[in-house]
Amino acid sequence: VYLETYGCQMNLSDAEIAWAILQKNGYARTKELDEADVILLVTCSVREKAEQTIWNRLRQLKALKARRPRARVPLRIGILGCMAERLKEEILHREKLVDIVAGPDAYRDLPRLLAVAESGQRAANVLLSLDETYADILPVHTSAGGTTAFVSIMRGCDNMCSYCIVPFTRGRERSRPIASILQEVRLLSEQGVKEVTLLGQNVNSFRDTSEVQFQSAAAPALSRGFSTVYKAKPGGLRFAHLLDQVSRIDPEMRIRFTSPHPKDFPDEASVLQLIQERHNICKQLHLPAQSGSTRVLEAMRRGYTREAYLELVQHVREAIPGVSLSSDFIAGFCGETEDDHQQTVSLLREVRYNVGFLFAYSMRQKTRAYHRLQDDVPADIKKRRLEELITVFREEAARANEALVGQSQLVLVEGPSKRSASELCGRNDGNVKVIFPDAETADAAGCEAAARARPGDYVLVKVTSATSQSLRGVLLCRTTLSRAAAC
């Protein structure tokens, strides 16, 4: 089997789950397309461009299928994930490109679907589940260098933002039992993984109700000035408890999480307190804003005003000094005026994010926007507004990163730089890429001889220059996460 993954980090996690299931059923994995008997694409439906990429790829694979010698096992092609959920009928019938289709909650059924496909029939399972979390399946983690890993803690989303297809392709929110998450993180620690990112569509609404004694907790409050279309549910162990437990497993393992929703960071939030107190929880938060206009935010059903969002940003910066912020923005949403766009520009300038993910709006079927709103911003205006947002984001990110010049940054080494074999790269606590020379360096404690840093090592780097995308610096020494925190 050959696996190819598109889209978000959740899809990387899903690919590992699918591979774990297939491995137990006797499949071997190949990294060579020509060796494969089965090719599985884990797909994304968030934007039209992502789906078009898959259609183009399928045509390439159809040609590969046609060239397969008759003496060999016929090549089977499968579509997994969000696009499978959204477009089952079209995928199965359009140009007869695909043999199997499996939605995000149907990966356990892959061996059966592939067995049906081997008999020459097409097979599909896109049933969404109210309780599938794959809690009993330990994914086979295959990240580059083995230094970082993604751990899925929940599936689905209940927020129903008007632009978003996720509730329709991934279903309703359900959380994994904490015990199964801790088991996976411990295993990763034993394997030498140095950074874990807890994944979910809305991680800070995590709610483990797997045991009776967890049922009595009150429903959590929302951040001040925030609202939601669904009623918060009582009972269950919450995200703060999970974060506390995960961060205790290995003091040398960095913990990140994504994506949270701004509404779930109330003023007394113990999550923010934990980030501030624990040396191995990264001082970095993803606070997806989507727009800087209160009018557009209301149309998006985000549940907050511009003012409430900015008040939350101020609260976060007071609670976690030096915090690195990232965000998502959509350019050209339904009804967005030039004034709305300029308000988003000014929000980018006011907050000054370190990392940003910016996209032009893409209307998706099934969403509230599809049924209730008009996609009335012309494509050329969307493109121009997106380019303006990217320009402003980069200017402000460059200023934020330039403020780090002259400072020492703790960097987790990931491997060689893509542009130069004589340099290494890694990420600092704020998740910004740092590039530095691949040279021998001393150990901070003086206990070990000088040596080159390897993937998985922590090093101190003095920043000498910065751009909007990365930092450059000189290597000071190798160290540990605990030692750096103590200093």
Coordinates of C-alpha atoms in Angstrom, one line a residue:
V1 CA 0.0 0.0 0.0
Y2 CA 1.2 3.5 -0.9
L3 CA -0.3 6.4 1.2
E4 CA -0.4 10.0 0.0
T5 CA -1.7 12.7 2.3
Y6 CA -3.2 16.1 1.5
G7 CA -4.5 19.0 3.7
C8 CA -4.4 19.5 7.4
Q9 CA -2.5 17.8 10.2
M10 CA -5.6 15.8 11.1
N11 CA -5.2 14.1 7.7
L12 CA -1.5 13.2 8.6
S13 CA -2.9 11.6 11.8
D14 CA -5.7 9.8 9.9
A15 CA -3.1 8.4 7.4
E16 CA -1.2 6.9 10.4
I17 CA -4.4 5.4 11.8
A18 CA -5.4 3.9 8.4
W19 CA -1.9 2.4 8.0
A20 CA -2.0 0.9 11.5
I21 CA -5.2 -0.9 10.6
L22 CA -3.9 -2.1 7.3
Q23 CA -0.6 -3.3 8.8
K24 CA -2.5 -5.5 11.3
N25 CA -4.3 -7.0 8.3
G26 CA -1.1 -8.1 6.5
Y27 CA -0.4 -5.1 4.3
A28 CA 3.2 -3.9 3.7
R29 CA 3.9 -0.2 3.1
T30 CA 5.9 1.2 0.2
K31 CA 7.3 4.6 -0.5
E32 CA 7.6 3.8 -4.2
L33 CA 4.5 4.4 -6.3
D34 CA 5.4 1.8 -8.9
E35 CA 5.6 -0.9 -6.2
A36 CA 2.1 -0.3 -4.9
D37 CA -0.8 -2.7 -5.4
V38 CA -3.1 -0.2 -3.5
I39 CA -2.8 3.6 -3.6
L40 CA -4.7 5.5 -1.0
L41 CA -5.1 9.3 -1.1
V42 CA -6.1 11.0 2.3
T43 CA -8.0 14.0 1.0
C44 CA -9.1 17.5 2.0
S45 CA -12.4 19.3 1.2
V46 CA -11.9 22.7 3.0
R47 CA -11.3 24.6 -0.3
E48 CA -12.1 23.9 -3.9
K49 CA -8.4 24.1 -4.9
A50 CA -7.7 21.2 -2.6
E51 CA -10.3 19.0 -4.3
Q52 CA -9.1 20.0 -7.8
T53 CA -5.6 18.9 -6.8
I54 CA -7.0 15.4 -6.1
W55 CA -8.9 15.2 -9.4
N56 CA -5.7 16.1 -11.2
R57 CA -3.8 13.4 -9.2
L58 CA -6.4 10.8 -10.0
R59 CA -6.0 11.3 -13.7
Q60 CA -2.3 10.7 -13.3
L61 CA -2.9 7.6 -11.4
K62 CA -5.5 6.3 -14.0
A63 CA -2.7 6.5 -16.5
L64 CA -0.4 4.5 -14.1
K65 CA -3.2 2.0 -13.7
A66 CA -3.6 1.6 -17.5
R67 CA 0.2 0.9 -17.8
R68 CA 0.2 -1.8 -15.2
P69 CA 1.3 -5.1 -16.8
R70 CA -1.5 -7.7 -17.0
A71 CA 0.8 -10.2 -15.3
R72 CA 0.7 -8.1 -12.1
V73 CA -2.0 -7.7 -9.5
P74 CA -4.4 -4.9 -10.8
L75 CA -3.8 -1.6 -9.2
R76 CA -6.5 -0.4 -6.8
I77 CA -7.0 3.3 -6.0
G78 CA -8.9 4.6 -2.9
I79 CA -10.0 8.0 -1.7
L80 CA -10.1 8.5 2.1
G81 CA -11.1 11.4 4.3
C82 CA -13.2 14.5 3.8
M83 CA -13.5 14.5 0.0
A84 CA -14.7 10.9 0.2
E85 CA -17.4 12.0 2.7
R86 CA -18.5 15.0 0.6
L87 CA -18.4 13.5 -2.9
K88 CA -18.9 9.8 -2.7
E89 CA -21.2 9.3 -5.7
E90 CA -19.2 11.6 -8.0
I91 CA -15.9 10.0 -7.0
L92 CA -17.2 6.5 -7.7
H93 CA -18.7 7.4 -11.1
R94 CA -16.6 10.2 -12.6
E95 CA -14.4 8.6 -15.2
K96 CA -14.3 5.4 -13.1
L97 CA -11.0 6.5 -11.5
V98 CA -11.5 5.0 -8.0
D99 CA -12.1 1.5 -6.6
I100 CA -12.8 2.4 -2.9
V101 CA -14.1 5.3 -1.0
A102 CA -13.8 5.6 2.8
G103 CA -14.9 8.5 5.0
P104 CA -13.0 9.7 8.1
D105 CA -15.0 7.3 10.4
A106 CA -14.7 4.2 8.2
Y107 CA -11.0 3.4 8.4
R108 CA -11.7 0.2 10.3
D109 CA -13.6 -1.0 7.3
L110 CA -10.6 -0.6 4.9
P111 CA -9.6 -4.3 4.8
R112 CA -13.2 -5.3 3.8
L113 CA -13.5 -2.5 1.3
L114 CA -10.2 -3.6 -0.3
A115 CA -11.3 -7.2 -0.4
V116 CA -14.4 -6.2 -2.3
A117 CA -12.3 -4.1 -4.7
E118 CA -10.1 -7.1 -5.4
S119 CA -13.1 -8.9 -6.7
G120 CA -13.5 -6.2 -9.3
Q121 CA -16.3 -4.3 -7.6
R122 CA -16.3 -0.7 -6.3
A123 CA -16.8 -0.3 -2.6
A124 CA -17.7 2.6 -0.3
N125 CA -18.3 3.4 3.4
V126 CA -18.9 7.0 4.3
L127 CA -21.0 6.5 7.4
L128 CA -20.3 9.2 10.1
S129 CA -20.2 8.0 13.7
L130 CA -21.3 9.7 16.9
D131 CA -18.6 7.8 18.9
E132 CA -15.7 6.6 16.7
T133 CA -12.4 8.0 18.0
Y134 CA -10.1 5.1 17.1
A135 CA -9.1 5.2 20.8
D136 CA -7.9 1.6 20.7
I137 CA -5.7 2.0 17.6
L138 CA -2.2 3.2 18.3
P139 CA -1.1 5.0 15.0
V140 CA 2.2 4.0 13.4
H141 CA 4.0 7.4 13.5
T142 CA 6.2 8.1 10.5
S143 CA 7.2 11.7 10.9
A144 CA 10.5 12.9 9.4
G145 CA 13.4 12.1 11.7
G146 CA 11.0 10.8 14.3
T147 CA 11.4 13.9 16.4
T148 CA 7.8 15.2 16.2
A149 CA 4.4 13.5 16.2
F150 CA 0.7 14.5 16.0
V151 CA -1.7 12.9 18.5
S152 CA -5.4 13.1 17.6
I153 CA -7.4 13.8 20.8
M154 CA -10.9 14.3 19.3
R155 CA -12.8 14.2 16.1
G156 CA -15.5 16.3 14.4
C157 CA -16.7 19.8 15.3
D158 CA -20.0 21.3 16.7
N159 CA -19.3 25.0 16.0
M160 CA -21.1 25.2 12.6
C161 CA -19.3 28.3 11.4
S162 CA -21.2 29.3 8.2
Y163 CA -18.2 28.9 5.8
C164 CA -17.0 25.5 7.1
I165 CA -17.5 22.1 5.7
V166 CA -15.8 20.2 8.6
P167 CA -19.0 19.4 10.6
F168 CA -20.4 17.8 7.4
T169 CA -17.3 15.8 6.5
R170 CA -16.0 14.8 9.9
G171 CA -19.3 14.8 11.9
R172 CA -20.0 15.8 15.5
E173 CA -17.5 16.4 18.3
R174 CA -16.3 13.4 20.2
S175 CA -13.2 13.0 22.4
R176 CA -10.9 10.2 23.0
P177 CA -10.6 8.8 26.6
I178 CA -7.7 10.5 28.3
A179 CA -6.2 7.1 29.2
S180 CA -5.7 6.2 25.5
I181 CA -4.1 9.5 24.7
L182 CA -1.6 9.2 27.6
Q183 CA -0.8 5.7 26.5
E184 CA 0.1 7.0 23.0
V185 CA 2.2 9.9 24.3
R186 CA 4.1 7.6 26.7
L187 CA 4.9 5.3 23.8
L188 CA 6.1 8.2 21.7
S189 CA 8.3 9.3 24.6
E190 CA 9.8 5.9 24.8
Q191 CA 10.5 6.0 21.0
G192 CA 12.5 9.3 21.5
V193 CA 9.9 11.7 20.1
K194 CA 10.7 15.2 21.5
E195 CA 7.6 17.2 20.4
V196 CA 3.9 16.2 20.4
T197 CA 1.1 18.3 18.9
L198 CA -2.4 17.4 20.3
L199 CA -4.8 17.6 17.4
G200 CA -8.5 18.3 17.0
Q201 CA -10.9 20.5 15.1
N202 CA -11.6 22.3 18.4
V203 CA -9.2 20.9 21.0
N204 CA -10.1 23.2 23.9
S205 CA -13.7 21.9 23.9
F206 CA -12.3 18.4 24.7
R207 CA -14.6 16.4 27.0
D208 CA -13.8 12.9 28.1
T209 CA -17.0 11.2 29.4
S210 CA -15.6 7.7 29.3
E211 CA -16.0 7.0 33.0
V212 CA -18.9 7.5 35.4
Q213 CA -17.0 9.6 37.9
F214 CA -16.3 12.2 35.2
Q215 CA -20.0 12.9 34.6
S216 CA -20.8 15.4 37.4
A217 CA -18.6 18.4 36.3
A218 CA -20.4 21.6 35.4
A219 CA -20.5 22.9 31.9
P220 CA -17.5 25.3 31.3
A221 CA -17.9 29.1 30.8
L222 CA -17.0 30.8 27.6
S223 CA -14.5 33.7 27.2
R224 CA -16.0 37.1 28.0
G225 CA -17.9 38.5 25.0
F226 CA -18.2 35.1 23.2
S227 CA -21.2 33.0 22.3
T228 CA -21.9 29.7 20.6
V229 CA -24.7 28.2 18.6
Y230 CA -24.7 25.0 20.7
K231 CA -25.3 24.6 24.4
A232 CA -22.2 23.7 26.4
K233 CA -22.5 20.1 27.8
P234 CA -21.9 19.3 31.5
G235 CA -19.8 16.4 32.6
G236 CA -16.4 15.0 31.5
L237 CA -12.7 15.7 32.1
R238 CA -11.7 18.9 30.2
F239 CA -8.8 20.0 28.1
A240 CA -6.9 21.6 31.0
H241 CA -6.9 18.2 32.8
L242 CA -5.6 16.5 29.7
L243 CA -2.9 19.1 29.1
D244 CA -1.8 18.8 32.7
Q245 CA -1.4 15.0 32.4
V246 CA 0.3 15.0 29.0
S247 CA 2.8 17.6 30.1
R248 CA 3.8 15.5 33.1
I249 CA 4.8 12.4 31.0
D250 CA 8.2 13.6 29.9
P251 CA 9.9 16.8 31.0
E252 CA 12.0 16.7 27.8
M253 CA 9.1 16.5 25.4
R254 CA 7.5 19.8 24.1
I255 CA 3.7 19.9 24.0
R256 CA 1.7 21.9 21.4
F257 CA -1.9 21.8 20.5
T258 CA -4.1 22.9 17.6
S259 CA -6.7 24.1 16.7
P260 CA -8.4 25.8 19.6
H261 CA -11.4 28.1 19.3
P262 CA -11.1 31.5 20.9
K263 CA -14.4 31.1 22.8
D264 CA -13.0 28.4 25.0
F265 CA -10.3 30.5 26.7
P266 CA -12.4 32.0 29.5
D267 CA -10.8 34.6 31.8
E268 CA -10.0 32.2 34.6
A269 CA -8.7 29.6 32.1
S270 CA -6.4 27.1 33.7
V271 CA -5.2 26.2 30.2
L272 CA -3.4 29.6 30.0
Q273 CA -2.1 29.2 33.5
L274 CA -0.7 25.8 32.6
I275 CA 1.1 27.2 29.5
Q276 CA 2.6 29.9 31.6
E277 CA 3.8 27.5 34.4
R278 CA 5.0 24.4 32.5
H279 CA 8.4 24.6 30.8
N280 CA 7.5 22.0 28.3
I281 CA 4.2 23.4 27.1
C282 CA 5.1 25.8 24.3
K283 CA 4.4 29.5 24.8
Q284 CA 2.5 29.6 21.5
L285 CA -1.2 29.8 20.8
H286 CA -3.3 29.5 17.6
L287 CA -6.1 32.0 17.9
P288 CA -8.0 31.8 14.5
A289 CA -9.7 35.2 13.9
Q290 CA -10.9 34.6 10.3
S291 CA -11.8 38.4 9.9
G292 CA -11.3 41.7 11.6
S293 CA -14.8 42.9 10.9
T294 CA -17.6 42.4 13.5
R295 CA -20.2 42.4 10.7
V296 CA -18.3 39.6 8.7
L297 CA -17.7 37.6 11.9
E298 CA -21.4 37.7 12.6
A299 CA -22.1 36.4 9.1
M300 CA -19.5 33.7 9.7
R301 CA -21.2 32.7 12.9
R302 CA -18.0 33.0 14.9
G303 CA -19.6 34.0 18.1
Y304 CA -17.5 37.1 18.9
T305 CA -16.9 40.7 17.9
R306 CA -13.6 42.3 16.9
E307 CA -13.5 44.0 20.3
A308 CA -14.0 40.7 22.2
Y309 CA -11.3 39.0 20.2
L310 CA -8.8 41.8 20.8
E311 CA -9.7 41.7 24.5
L312 CA -8.9 38.0 24.5
V313 CA -5.5 38.7 22.8
Q314 CA -4.6 41.2 25.5
H315 CA -5.7 38.7 28.2
V316 CA -3.5 36.0 26.7
R317 CA -0.5 38.3 26.4
E318 CA -0.9 39.3 30.0
A319 CA -1.2 35.7 31.2
I320 CA 1.7 34.4 29.0
P321 CA 4.4 37.0 28.6
G322 CA 6.3 36.6 25.3
V323 CA 3.6 34.3 23.8
S324 CA 3.8 33.6 20.1
L325 CA 0.4 34.0 18.3
S326 CA -0.7 32.4 15.0
S327 CA -4.1 32.8 13.2
D328 CA -6.3 31.9 10.2
F329 CA -7.9 34.5 7.9
I330 CA -10.3 34.3 5.1
A331 CA -10.3 37.0 2.3
G332 CA -13.5 37.8 0.4
F333 CA -16.2 36.1 2.5
C334 CA -19.8 36.6 1.4
G335 CA -20.8 40.2 1.5
E336 CA -17.3 41.5 2.6
T337 CA -16.9 45.1 1.7
E338 CA -13.7 47.1 1.2
D339 CA -14.2 48.6 4.7
D340 CA -14.6 45.1 6.2
H341 CA -11.3 44.1 4.4
Q342 CA -9.5 47.1 5.8
Q343 CA -10.6 46.2 9.3
T344 CA -9.0 42.8 8.8
V345 CA -5.8 44.6 7.6
S346 CA -5.8 46.7 10.7
L347 CA -6.3 43.7 13.0
L348 CA -3.3 42.0 11.4
R349 CA -1.3 45.2 12.2
E350 CA -2.6 45.5 15.7
V351 CA -2.0 42.0 16.8
R352 CA 1.2 41.3 14.9
Y353 CA 1.1 37.5 14.5
N354 CA 4.2 35.4 14.3
V355 CA 2.6 32.8 12.0
G356 CA -0.4 33.1 9.7
F357 CA -2.6 30.9 7.4
L358 CA -4.4 33.1 4.9
F359 CA -6.8 32.0 2.1
A360 CA -9.4 33.3 -0.3
Y361 CA -12.9 32.3 0.5
S362 CA -14.2 29.1 -1.3
M363 CA -17.9 28.4 -1.1
R364 CA -18.6 24.8 0.0
Q365 CA -21.9 22.9 -0.5
K366 CA -23.9 21.9 2.6
T367 CA -22.6 24.9 4.6
R368 CA -24.9 27.6 6.0
A369 CA -23.2 30.1 3.7
Y370 CA -24.1 27.9 0.7
H371 CA -27.8 27.9 1.7
R372 CA -28.2 31.4 3.1
L373 CA -25.5 33.7 1.6
Q374 CA -24.2 34.9 -1.7
D375 CA -20.6 34.3 -2.8
D376 CA -20.7 37.8 -4.2
V377 CA -17.0 39.0 -4.0
P378 CA -15.5 38.6 -7.5
A379 CA -12.5 36.3 -7.8
D380 CA -10.1 39.1 -8.8
I381 CA -11.1 41.2 -5.8
K382 CA -10.6 38.1 -3.5
K383 CA -7.2 37.6 -5.0
R384 CA -6.2 41.2 -4.5
R385 CA -7.5 41.3 -0.9
L386 CA -5.7 38.0 -0.1
E387 CA -2.4 39.4 -1.5
E388 CA -2.8 42.6 0.6
L389 CA -3.4 40.5 3.7
I390 CA -0.4 38.3 3.0
T391 CA 1.8 41.4 2.5
V392 CA 0.6 43.0 5.8
F393 CA 1.0 39.8 7.7
R394 CA 4.6 39.4 6.4
E395 CA 5.5 42.9 7.3
E396 CA 4.2 42.5 10.9
A397 CA 5.6 39.0 11.3
A398 CA 9.0 40.3 10.1
R399 CA 8.8 43.0 12.8
A400 CA 7.8 40.4 15.5
N401 CA 10.7 38.2 14.4
E402 CA 13.2 41.0 14.2
A403 CA 12.5 41.7 17.9
L404 CA 14.3 38.4 18.6
V405 CA 17.6 39.4 17.0
G406 CA 20.3 39.3 19.6
Q407 CA 18.4 36.9 21.8
S408 CA 19.1 33.2 22.5
Q409 CA 16.4 30.8 21.3
L410 CA 15.9 27.2 22.4
V411 CA 15.6 25.2 19.2
L412 CA 14.5 21.6 18.7
V413 CA 16.7 20.3 15.8
E414 CA 14.5 18.7 13.0
G415 CA 17.2 18.0 10.4
P416 CA 19.2 19.5 7.5
S417 CA 18.0 22.8 6.0
K418 CA 16.2 22.3 2.7
R419 CA 18.4 24.9 1.0
S420 CA 21.9 24.0 2.3
A421 CA 23.5 20.8 3.4
S422 CA 25.8 22.8 5.6
E423 CA 23.0 24.1 7.8
L424 CA 20.5 22.6 10.2
C425 CA 16.9 23.8 10.9
G426 CA 14.5 23.4 13.7
R427 CA 11.8 25.4 15.5
N428 CA 11.8 27.6 18.5
D429 CA 9.2 27.6 21.3
G430 CA 7.0 29.9 19.2
N431 CA 7.0 27.5 16.3
V432 CA 9.1 29.8 14.1
K433 CA 11.7 28.1 11.9
V434 CA 15.3 28.7 12.9
I435 CA 18.3 28.0 10.6
F436 CA 21.9 27.7 11.8
P437 CA 25.3 26.2 10.8
D438 CA 25.8 22.4 11.1
A439 CA 28.9 22.6 13.2
E440 CA 30.4 20.9 16.3
T441 CA 29.3 22.5 19.5
A442 CA 29.8 22.0 23.2
D443 CA 27.3 20.6 25.7
A444 CA 25.9 23.3 28.0
A445 CA 26.6 21.2 31.1
G446 CA 30.2 20.5 30.0
C447 CA 29.7 16.7 30.6
E448 CA 30.1 15.7 27.0
A449 CA 32.6 16.3 24.2
A450 CA 31.9 18.7 21.4
A451 CA 29.7 17.1 18.8
R452 CA 27.4 18.0 16.0
A453 CA 23.7 18.5 16.8
R454 CA 21.4 15.7 15.6
P455 CA 17.6 15.6 15.0
G456 CA 15.9 15.5 18.4
D457 CA 18.6 17.5 20.1
Y458 CA 17.8 20.8 21.8
V459 CA 20.3 23.6 21.1
L460 CA 20.6 27.3 22.0
V461 CA 20.9 29.6 19.0
K462 CA 21.7 33.3 19.1
V463 CA 19.6 35.0 16.5
T464 CA 21.5 37.2 14.1
S465 CA 18.9 38.0 11.4
A466 CA 15.1 37.5 10.8
T467 CA 12.5 37.5 8.0
S468 CA 8.8 37.0 8.2
Q469 CA 9.2 33.3 7.8
S470 CA 12.3 32.3 9.7
L471 CA 15.2 33.2 12.0
R472 CA 18.9 32.7 11.4
G473 CA 21.6 32.4 14.0
V474 CA 24.8 31.0 15.4
L475 CA 25.0 27.9 17.4
L476 CA 25.9 28.4 21.1
C477 CA 25.6 24.9 22.7
R478 CA 23.6 21.7 23.0
T479 CA 21.3 21.6 26.0
T480 CA 18.1 20.1 27.4
L481 CA 14.6 21.4 27.8
S482 CA 14.8 21.2 31.6
R483 CA 18.2 22.8 31.8
A484 CA 17.2 25.7 29.5
A485 CA 14.1 26.3 31.6
A486 CA 16.1 26.4 34.8
C487 CA 18.4 29.1 33.3

